[in-house]
Coordinates of C-alpha atoms in Angstrom, one line a residue:
M30 CA -28.1 22.4 -97.5
S31 CA -24.6 23.7 -96.6
F32 CA -25.4 23.2 -92.9
K33 CA -26.2 19.6 -93.4
K34 CA -22.9 19.0 -95.2
S35 CA -20.9 20.4 -92.3
A36 CA -22.8 18.3 -89.9
T37 CA -21.9 15.1 -91.7
K38 CA -18.1 15.7 -91.5
D39 CA -16.1 13.3 -89.2
R40 CA -15.0 14.7 -85.8
F41 CA -11.3 14.5 -84.6
P42 CA -10.9 11.8 -81.8
L43 CA -9.4 14.0 -79.1
G44 CA -10.3 11.5 -76.3
E45 CA -8.6 8.6 -78.0
L46 CA -5.5 10.7 -78.6
A47 CA -5.2 11.7 -75.0
Q48 CA -5.6 8.1 -73.9
E49 CA -2.9 7.0 -76.3
R50 CA -0.5 9.7 -75.2
K51 CA -1.1 8.7 -71.6
K52 CA -0.4 5.1 -72.4
L53 CA 2.8 5.9 -74.3
R54 CA 3.9 8.1 -71.5
E55 CA 3.4 5.3 -68.9
D56 CA 5.2 2.8 -71.1
C57 CA 8.2 5.2 -71.5
V58 CA 8.4 5.8 -67.7
A59 CA 8.3 2.0 -67.1
K60 CA 11.0 1.3 -69.6
N61 CA 13.1 4.0 -68.1
A62 CA 12.7 2.4 -64.7
T63 CA 13.7 -0.9 -66.1
I64 CA 16.7 0.6 -67.7
V65 CA 17.7 2.2 -64.4
Q66 CA 17.3 -1.2 -62.6
L67 CA 19.3 -3.0 -65.3
R68 CA 22.0 -0.4 -64.9
N69 CA 22.1 -0.9 -61.2
D70 CA 22.1 -4.7 -61.6
L71 CA 24.9 -4.3 -64.1
K72 CA 26.9 -2.3 -61.6
Q73 CA 26.3 -4.9 -58.9
V74 CA 27.4 -7.7 -61.3
D75 CA 30.6 -5.7 -62.1
K76 CA 31.3 -5.5 -58.4
D77 CA 30.7 -9.2 -57.9
I78 CA 33.0 -10.0 -60.9
E79 CA 35.7 -7.8 -59.4
R80 CA 35.3 -9.4 -56.0
T81 CA 35.3 -12.9 -57.5
T82 CA 38.4 -12.0 -59.6
K83 CA 40.3 -10.9 -56.5
R84 CA 39.2 -14.1 -54.6
L85 CA 40.3 -16.3 -57.6
K86 CA 43.6 -14.4 -57.6
R87 CA 44.2 -15.2 -53.9
H88 CA 43.3 -18.8 -54.4
K89 CA 45.6 -19.0 -57.4
E90 CA 48.4 -17.6 -55.4
K91 CA 47.8 -20.1 -52.6
L92 CA 47.5 -22.9 -55.0
T93 CA 50.8 -22.0 -56.6
S94 CA 52.3 -22.0 -53.1
L95 CA 50.9 -25.4 -52.4
L96 CA 52.1 -26.8 -55.7
E97 CA 55.6 -25.4 -54.9
N98 CA 55.5 -27.1 -51.5
D99 CA 54.2 -30.3 -53.0
D100 CA 57.2 -30.4 -55.4
E101 CA 59.5 -30.0 -52.4
T102 CA 57.9 -32.8 -50.3
G103 CA 57.5 -35.2 -53.3
T104 CA 53.8 -35.8 -52.7
R105 CA 50.7 -34.9 -54.6
L106 CA 48.1 -32.4 -53.4
P107 CA 45.3 -34.5 -51.9
S108 CA 42.6 -32.0 -53.0
M109 CA 43.6 -32.5 -56.6
I110 CA 43.3 -36.3 -56.4
F111 CA 40.2 -38.2 -57.1
R112 CA 40.2 -42.0 -57.1
P113 CA 36.8 -43.2 -58.3
N114 CA 37.9 -46.8 -58.7
T115 CA 39.5 -47.4 -55.2
P116 CA 37.9 -45.2 -52.5
S117 CA 39.3 -45.6 -49.0
E118 CA 37.5 -48.1 -46.7
A119 CA 38.5 -49.4 -43.3
N120 CA 39.4 -53.1 -43.0
V121 CA 36.4 -54.9 -41.4
E122 CA 38.6 -57.1 -39.2
N123 CA 41.1 -54.4 -38.2
S124 CA 40.1 -50.8 -38.6
D125 CA 43.7 -49.7 -38.2
T126 CA 44.3 -50.5 -41.9
F127 CA 42.6 -49.9 -45.2
Q128 CA 40.7 -52.5 -47.1
A129 CA 42.7 -55.6 -48.2
S130 CA 42.5 -54.7 -51.9
L131 CA 44.7 -51.6 -51.3
S132 CA 48.4 -52.2 -51.3
E133 CA 50.5 -51.3 -48.3
T134 CA 52.4 -48.6 -50.3
S135 CA 49.1 -47.0 -51.4
S136 CA 47.9 -47.1 -47.9
R137 CA 50.9 -45.3 -46.5
R138 CA 50.7 -42.7 -49.3
R139 CA 47.1 -41.9 -48.6
Q140 CA 47.7 -41.6 -44.9
K141 CA 50.6 -39.2 -45.6
E142 CA 48.6 -37.2 -48.0
T143 CA 45.7 -36.9 -45.5
L144 CA 48.0 -35.8 -42.8
N145 CA 49.7 -33.2 -45.0
A146 CA 46.3 -31.8 -46.0
C147 CA 45.2 -31.5 -42.4
K148 CA 48.4 -29.7 -41.5
E149 CA 47.6 -27.0 -44.0
I150 CA 44.0 -26.8 -42.9
H151 CA 44.6 -26.6 -39.1
G152 CA 47.8 -24.6 -39.2
D153 CA 50.5 -27.0 -37.9
Q154 CA 54.0 -25.6 -37.7
K155 CA 56.7 -27.3 -39.7
G156 CA 57.7 -30.7 -38.2
K157 CA 54.6 -30.9 -36.0
K158 CA 51.3 -32.6 -36.4
S159 CA 49.4 -32.1 -33.2
S160 CA 46.9 -29.7 -34.7
A161 CA 46.3 -31.9 -37.7
L162 CA 45.6 -34.9 -35.4
A163 CA 43.3 -32.8 -33.2
G164 CA 41.4 -31.6 -36.3
M165 CA 41.0 -35.2 -37.7
W166 CA 39.8 -36.5 -34.3
V167 CA 37.2 -33.7 -33.7
T168 CA 36.0 -34.1 -37.3
L169 CA 35.7 -37.9 -36.9
V170 CA 33.8 -37.7 -33.6
N171 CA 31.4 -35.0 -34.7
K172 CA 30.8 -36.2 -38.3
S173 CA 30.5 -39.9 -37.6
S174 CA 27.4 -41.6 -36.3
T175 CA 27.5 -43.5 -33.1
D176 CA 27.4 -46.8 -34.8
T177 CA 30.1 -45.9 -37.2
L178 CA 32.4 -44.7 -34.5
K179 CA 31.7 -47.8 -32.4
D180 CA 32.6 -50.0 -35.4
F181 CA 35.9 -48.1 -35.9
L182 CA 36.9 -48.3 -32.2
S183 CA 35.7 -51.9 -31.5
N184 CA 37.6 -53.3 -34.6
S185 CA 40.8 -51.4 -33.9
E186 CA 43.6 -53.7 -32.5
K187 CA 45.5 -50.7 -31.2
V188 CA 42.5 -49.3 -29.3
N189 CA 41.6 -52.7 -27.8
K190 CA 45.1 -53.9 -26.9
K191 CA 46.8 -50.7 -25.9
I192 CA 44.5 -47.7 -25.5
M193 CA 41.5 -49.1 -23.7
P194 CA 43.5 -51.2 -21.3
S195 CA 45.6 -48.2 -20.4
I196 CA 42.5 -46.1 -19.8
V197 CA 40.8 -48.8 -17.7
K198 CA 43.9 -49.4 -15.7
S199 CA 44.2 -45.8 -14.8
E200 CA 40.5 -45.6 -13.8
T201 CA 40.8 -48.9 -11.9
E202 CA 43.8 -47.7 -9.9
L203 CA 42.0 -44.4 -9.2
Y204 CA 38.9 -46.4 -8.0
Q205 CA 40.9 -48.8 -5.9
S206 CA 42.4 -45.9 -3.9
G207 CA 39.1 -44.0 -3.6
N208 CA 36.2 -44.0 -1.0
D209 CA 33.9 -46.0 -3.3
N210 CA 36.2 -49.0 -3.0
I211 CA 36.4 -48.6 0.7
C212 CA 32.6 -48.7 0.9
R213 CA 32.6 -51.7 -1.4
S214 CA 35.1 -53.6 0.8
L215 CA 33.2 -52.7 3.9
K216 CA 30.0 -54.0 2.4
I217 CA 31.7 -57.3 1.6
L218 CA 33.1 -57.5 5.1
Y219 CA 29.8 -56.7 7.0
E220 CA 26.9 -57.6 4.7
G221 CA 25.1 -60.6 6.0
G222 CA 27.2 -60.7 9.1
L223 CA 30.9 -60.0 9.9
L224 CA 33.3 -62.1 7.8
T225 CA 36.3 -63.7 9.4
K226 CA 39.7 -62.8 8.2
Q227 CA 40.0 -66.1 6.3
K228 CA 36.6 -65.7 4.6
Y229 CA 37.3 -62.1 3.6
K230 CA 40.7 -63.1 2.0
S231 CA 38.9 -66.0 0.2
V232 CA 36.4 -63.5 -1.3
C233 CA 39.3 -61.3 -2.4
R234 CA 41.0 -64.3 -4.1
N235 CA 37.8 -65.5 -5.8
I236 CA 37.2 -62.2 -7.6
L237 CA 38.3 -62.6 -11.2
A238 CA 41.6 -60.8 -11.8
T239 CA 40.7 -59.9 -15.4
V240 CA 37.5 -59.2 -17.3
P241 CA 36.4 -62.2 -19.3
N242 CA 37.6 -62.2 -22.9
S243 CA 40.0 -59.4 -22.2
S244 CA 43.3 -60.3 -20.6
N245 CA 44.5 -56.7 -20.5
V246 CA 41.5 -55.3 -18.5
F247 CA 41.7 -55.9 -14.8
N248 CA 38.9 -55.9 -12.2
P249 CA 39.4 -53.5 -9.2
K250 CA 40.7 -55.3 -6.1
L251 CA 39.2 -55.2 -2.7
L252 CA 41.2 -53.5 0.1
Y253 CA 43.6 -55.9 1.8
Y254 CA 42.3 -57.1 5.1
D255 CA 44.9 -55.3 7.1
N256 CA 44.1 -52.1 5.3
I257 CA 40.3 -52.3 5.8
I258 CA 40.8 -53.1 9.5
A259 CA 43.1 -50.1 9.8
F260 CA 40.5 -47.9 8.2
I261 CA 37.8 -49.2 10.6
K262 CA 40.0 -48.5 13.6
S263 CA 40.7 -45.0 12.2
A264 CA 36.9 -44.4 12.2
N265 CA 37.1 -43.9 15.9
N266 CA 38.0 -40.3 15.1
V267 CA 34.6 -39.9 13.5
D268 CA 32.5 -37.3 15.2
N269 CA 30.1 -38.7 17.8
I270 CA 32.1 -41.9 18.4
R271 CA 33.4 -42.2 21.9
D272 CA 35.8 -44.6 23.6
F273 CA 33.9 -46.8 26.0
S274 CA 36.8 -47.7 28.2
A275 CA 37.9 -44.1 28.7
E276 CA 34.4 -43.1 29.9
F277 CA 33.3 -46.0 32.0
C278 CA 36.3 -47.9 33.2
Q279 CA 38.4 -45.1 34.8
E280 CA 37.9 -46.3 38.4
Y281 CA 39.0 -49.9 37.8
D282 CA 41.9 -51.5 39.7
K283 CA 45.1 -51.2 37.7
L284 CA 45.4 -54.9 37.6
E285 CA 41.9 -55.3 36.1
E286 CA 41.8 -55.3 32.3
Q287 CA 40.0 -52.3 30.6
V288 CA 36.9 -53.0 28.6
P289 CA 37.4 -52.2 24.9
G290 CA 34.5 -50.8 23.1
S291 CA 32.8 -47.7 21.5
Y292 CA 29.6 -45.8 21.8
R293 CA 27.7 -43.0 20.3
E294 CA 26.0 -40.0 22.0
L295 CA 22.3 -40.9 21.9
G296 CA 20.9 -37.4 21.3
N297 CA 23.1 -36.6 18.3
F298 CA 22.6 -40.0 16.8
L299 CA 18.8 -39.8 17.1
V300 CA 18.7 -36.5 15.3
V301 CA 20.8 -37.9 12.4
L302 CA 18.5 -40.9 12.1
A303 CA 15.4 -38.8 12.4
E304 CA 16.5 -36.5 9.5
L305 CA 17.3 -39.6 7.4
Y306 CA 13.8 -41.1 7.9
I307 CA 12.1 -37.7 7.3
V308 CA 13.9 -37.3 4.0
V309 CA 12.9 -40.9 3.0
D310 CA 9.3 -40.3 4.0
Q311 CA 9.1 -37.0 2.2
T312 CA 10.7 -38.4 -1.0
L313 CA 8.5 -41.5 -1.4
L314 CA 5.1 -41.2 -3.0
T315 CA 3.4 -43.4 -0.3
P316 CA 4.0 -42.7 3.4
F317 CA 6.9 -44.6 4.8
L318 CA 6.5 -43.9 8.5
H319 CA 3.6 -44.7 10.9
H320 CA 2.6 -42.0 13.4
F321 CA 0.4 -44.2 15.6
G322 CA -2.3 -41.5 15.8
S323 CA 0.0 -38.9 17.3
T324 CA 1.4 -35.8 15.6
P325 CA 3.6 -36.4 12.6
Y326 CA 7.2 -37.3 13.3
H327 CA 6.8 -38.1 17.0
F328 CA 9.3 -41.0 16.9
R329 CA 8.9 -44.1 19.0
I330 CA 12.4 -45.4 19.8
A331 CA 13.1 -49.0 20.8
L332 CA 16.3 -49.2 22.8
G333 CA 17.7 -52.4 24.3
A334 CA 20.9 -54.4 25.0
D335 CA 21.8 -58.1 24.9
G336 CA 25.0 -60.1 25.5
A337 CA 26.3 -62.9 23.4
P338 CA 29.2 -65.5 23.5
F339 CA 31.4 -63.5 21.2
G340 CA 34.6 -61.5 21.3
K341 CA 38.0 -61.8 23.1
D342 CA 36.6 -63.2 26.4
D343 CA 33.7 -65.0 24.8
E344 CA 31.3 -62.4 25.9
A345 CA 30.2 -59.1 24.4
T346 CA 27.3 -56.7 24.7
A347 CA 25.6 -54.5 22.1
W348 CA 23.0 -51.8 22.5
L349 CA 20.7 -51.3 19.5
I350 CA 18.2 -48.7 18.7
S351 CA 15.4 -48.7 16.0
F352 CA 12.5 -46.6 15.1
L353 CA 9.2 -48.3 15.6
N354 CA 7.6 -45.8 13.2
V355 CA 9.1 -47.8 10.2
G356 CA 6.6 -50.6 10.9
K357 CA 7.5 -54.0 9.5
H358 CA 10.9 -52.6 8.4
V359 CA 12.0 -52.8 12.1
Q360 CA 12.5 -56.5 11.5
S361 CA 15.3 -55.8 9.0
Q362 CA 18.9 -55.5 10.2
N363 CA 19.2 -52.5 8.0
D364 CA 16.8 -50.6 10.3
N365 CA 18.5 -51.5 13.6
F366 CA 21.5 -49.3 14.5
L367 CA 24.4 -50.0 16.8
L368 CA 24.5 -47.5 19.7
C369 CA 27.2 -49.1 21.8
G370 CA 29.3 -52.2 21.7
A371 CA 31.8 -53.5 24.3
N372 CA 33.7 -56.6 25.1
C373 CA 32.0 -57.4 28.4
S374 CA 28.9 -59.0 29.8
E375 CA 25.5 -57.1 29.9
T376 CA 25.8 -57.1 33.8
H377 CA 29.3 -55.7 33.9
I378 CA 29.9 -52.6 36.1
S379 CA 30.8 -50.6 33.0
M380 CA 27.5 -51.5 31.4
Q381 CA 25.7 -50.4 34.5
R382 CA 27.4 -47.0 34.4
Y383 CA 26.6 -46.7 30.7
A384 CA 22.9 -47.5 31.4
R385 CA 22.8 -44.7 34.1
K386 CA 24.2 -42.3 31.5
L387 CA 21.5 -43.3 29.0
V388 CA 18.8 -42.7 31.6
S389 CA 20.0 -39.2 32.0
D390 CA 20.2 -38.7 28.3
I391 CA 16.7 -40.1 27.6
T392 CA 15.2 -38.0 30.4
Y393 CA 16.5 -34.9 28.7
I394 CA 15.7 -36.0 25.1
E395 CA 12.1 -36.8 25.9
K396 CA 11.5 -33.3 27.2
Q397 CA 12.9 -31.6 24.1
T398 CA 11.3 -30.6 20.8
Y399 CA 13.8 -30.6 17.9
K400 CA 13.5 -28.7 14.7
I401 CA 14.4 -30.9 11.8
K402 CA 13.6 -30.2 8.1
G403 CA 11.0 -27.7 9.2
F404 CA 9.1 -30.2 11.4
D405 CA 8.8 -30.2 15.2
I406 CA 10.2 -33.6 16.3
K407 CA 9.8 -35.4 19.6
F408 CA 11.2 -38.8 20.8
T409 CA 9.7 -41.4 23.2
V410 CA 11.8 -44.3 24.2
D411 CA 10.7 -47.9 25.0
L412 CA 12.8 -50.8 26.2
P413 CA 12.0 -54.1 24.5
S414 CA 14.3 -56.7 25.9
D415 CA 14.6 -60.2 27.4
M416 CA 13.4 -60.8 31.0
K417 CA 16.9 -61.4 32.3
W418 CA 18.2 -58.0 31.2
L419 CA 15.1 -56.1 32.3
S420 CA 15.3 -57.9 35.7
F421 CA 18.9 -56.9 36.2
M422 CA 18.4 -53.3 35.1
G423 CA 15.3 -53.1 37.3
G424 CA 17.1 -54.3 40.5
E425 CA 15.0 -57.5 40.5
L426 CA 15.7 -61.1 41.1
N427 CA 16.1 -62.4 37.6
N428 CA 15.4 -66.0 38.7
A429 CA 12.7 -65.4 41.3
A430 CA 10.7 -68.6 41.7
Y431 CA 7.4 -67.2 43.1
Y432 CA 7.1 -63.7 41.5
F433 CA 8.6 -64.6 38.2
S434 CA 7.5 -61.8 35.9
P435 CA 9.2 -58.4 35.7
F436 CA 6.0 -56.8 34.4
G437 CA 3.5 -57.6 37.2
D438 CA 2.8 -59.4 40.4
V439 CA 1.7 -62.6 38.8
N440 CA 2.9 -65.6 40.9
N441 CA 2.8 -69.3 41.0
D442 CA -0.4 -69.4 42.9
N443 CA -2.5 -67.3 40.5
K444 CA -0.7 -67.8 37.2
M445 CA -3.3 -70.4 36.1
A446 CA -6.3 -68.1 36.5
S447 CA -8.3 -68.3 33.3
N448 CA -10.4 -65.2 33.7
G449 CA -7.8 -62.9 35.3
S450 CA -7.1 -59.4 34.3
L451 CA -4.0 -57.1 34.5
G452 CA -4.4 -53.5 35.5
E453 CA -4.0 -50.8 38.2
D454 CA -7.5 -51.2 39.6
A455 CA -7.7 -53.1 42.9
S456 CA -10.3 -55.5 41.4
C457 CA -7.8 -56.8 38.8
T458 CA -6.2 -60.2 39.4
W459 CA -2.7 -58.9 38.6
H460 CA -1.1 -55.5 38.9
P461 CA 1.9 -53.9 37.2
W462 CA 4.8 -53.1 39.4
V463 CA 4.7 -49.5 40.6
Y464 CA 7.9 -47.6 40.6
N465 CA 7.5 -46.1 44.1
D466 CA 6.7 -49.5 45.5
R467 CA 9.9 -50.8 44.0
I468 CA 11.9 -48.1 45.8
K469 CA 10.2 -48.7 49.2
V470 CA 10.8 -52.5 48.9
A471 CA 14.4 -51.9 47.9
E472 CA 15.0 -49.6 51.0
R473 CA 13.5 -52.3 53.3
V474 CA 15.6 -55.0 51.8
T475 CA 18.7 -52.8 52.3
L476 CA 17.8 -52.5 56.0
K477 CA 17.2 -56.2 56.3
K478 CA 20.7 -56.9 54.8
G479 CA 22.2 -54.6 57.3
K480 CA 20.7 -56.4 60.2
L481 CA 21.8 -59.8 58.8
E482 CA 25.4 -58.6 58.6
S483 CA 25.8 -58.8 62.4
K484 CA 24.5 -62.3 62.6
K485 CA 26.9 -65.2 62.7
V486 CA 25.4 -67.4 60.0
S487 CA 26.6 -68.6 56.7
E488 CA 26.3 -66.5 53.6
A489 CA 23.9 -69.0 52.1
T490 CA 21.6 -68.7 55.1
K491 CA 21.7 -64.9 54.9
R492 CA 20.9 -65.0 51.2
N493 CA 18.0 -67.4 51.8
Q494 CA 16.6 -65.1 54.5
V495 CA 16.8 -62.1 52.1
L496 CA 14.9 -64.0 49.4
N497 CA 12.2 -65.1 51.8
Y498 CA 11.9 -61.5 53.1
I499 CA 11.5 -60.1 49.5
R500 CA 8.7 -62.7 48.9
E501 CA 7.0 -61.7 52.1
Q502 CA 6.9 -58.1 50.8
G503 CA 4.9 -59.3 47.8
S504 CA 7.7 -58.4 45.5
R505 CA 10.7 -59.5 43.5
H506 CA 12.8 -56.3 43.9
E507 CA 16.1 -56.3 45.7
S508 CA 17.6 -52.9 44.9
E509 CA 16.7 -49.7 43.2
P510 CA 16.4 -49.9 39.4
I511 CA 19.7 -49.1 37.6
I512 CA 17.8 -47.4 34.8
G513 CA 15.4 -45.5 37.2
K514 CA 11.9 -44.8 36.1
L515 CA 12.8 -45.9 32.6
I516 CA 12.0 -49.4 33.9
D517 CA 8.3 -48.6 33.5
H518 CA 9.0 -48.5 29.7
G519 CA 10.2 -52.1 29.7
M520 CA 8.5 -54.4 27.2
A521 CA 8.8 -58.1 26.4
E522 CA 11.0 -58.8 23.4
P523 CA 8.9 -61.0 21.0
L524 CA 11.8 -63.3 20.1
Q525 CA 12.3 -64.3 23.7
N526 CA 8.6 -65.1 24.1
A527 CA 8.7 -67.2 20.9
N528 CA 11.7 -69.1 22.1
N529 CA 10.1 -69.8 25.5
A530 CA 6.9 -71.0 23.8
W531 CA 8.7 -73.4 21.6
G532 CA 10.7 -74.6 24.6
Y533 CA 7.5 -75.5 26.4
M534 CA 6.1 -77.2 23.4
H535 CA 9.1 -79.5 23.2

């Protein structure tokens, strides 16, 4: 019975006690950590308070100094002023002033207060304001939108009437004395054909002196005619420009007038132009140059000369070169380049000497391979020209009645053949002139002239016998070609053929 009573007694909850103690211990540790954190935060707050107190003390000292200075100048500290009823706004019609509702006295006072505040901020010395103005300008430029800044400047009378005209005037004067204005004047003088002195001066006068709606902004002037001509003459010192008279008129009689003119060295000029066209061709997305089935950048050069009633003695001759690889662009004057120009006829002795020099240059150039922009470059020269020039340079009779063509032995008897052919084969109706045959005929004609010299007949009779002798030789050649074997590269100039065709039609 006693055993049962002891069994029914309640047991002490040791497990629950241990758990409760553990929980209390953890809560105590957590609260201690919180207390430590709060103490650390309190220390940091104390430090912040101390730091802020020192900063406030410094600001208070500075404010006191500013107030003392404010009392001396008789103005109020701008940072302490707030005007909710009349904020500053620029005048819409003239941004140099504040809005119309603000009195002139208030306007001046606000400007003075703003300037004094900026002096303090940007460290201007007493009596100076350059730093303050610099600070205001940099702030305005960087803190204003483009439209706002544009409105301020465009509506400012001072900017429009004094500042901008002064800036534009300086830039205009600088432009007028620079190379860009020289190029501009040269373009006016030469574009579309050379202007006369009177026309060029008329263009200069017709350029508006001032920009419309602005009487203070002036347009840049073209160079005066005398100045642009002086510049052109000074261009003779440019590299690769030679004096024509000094090179080809040295053996003239002292009584004979020298031939004024200039020329370029062909080889150097071709290299410069080839480099230009290669850069253009490599830059464009579509090919600019034609290669005619040959290797890339094998340039086909058209070289020719022609005289015109122009210049001092109403005769002048120009040699032009162009690159046939440019295709249809060869029709443009911008792709035809002046190689030589002189105030003489195309048959003048100086032109004959120049032609012989070109033959030597071309013979050398066609044998060379040039390295330009990483490409192997070659040149081949053709001579498109009118029949008169080709006949003269080929040592032919330029007005031969029977054999009238400088390209083949077509004559008055067979010119109407409808099924004829031109070629080197013996079966062809017409044959191109062979260079060796030209030389042989020229030698025989020279001998014939020598025999006629001893005969006592008139010059007209001698000349007639020479012409008949040339015809008997089946030729039109009187002397050796001035341009040598280059005569085989002669071609008919399309313009001359077109003119002749229209002449026959009319």
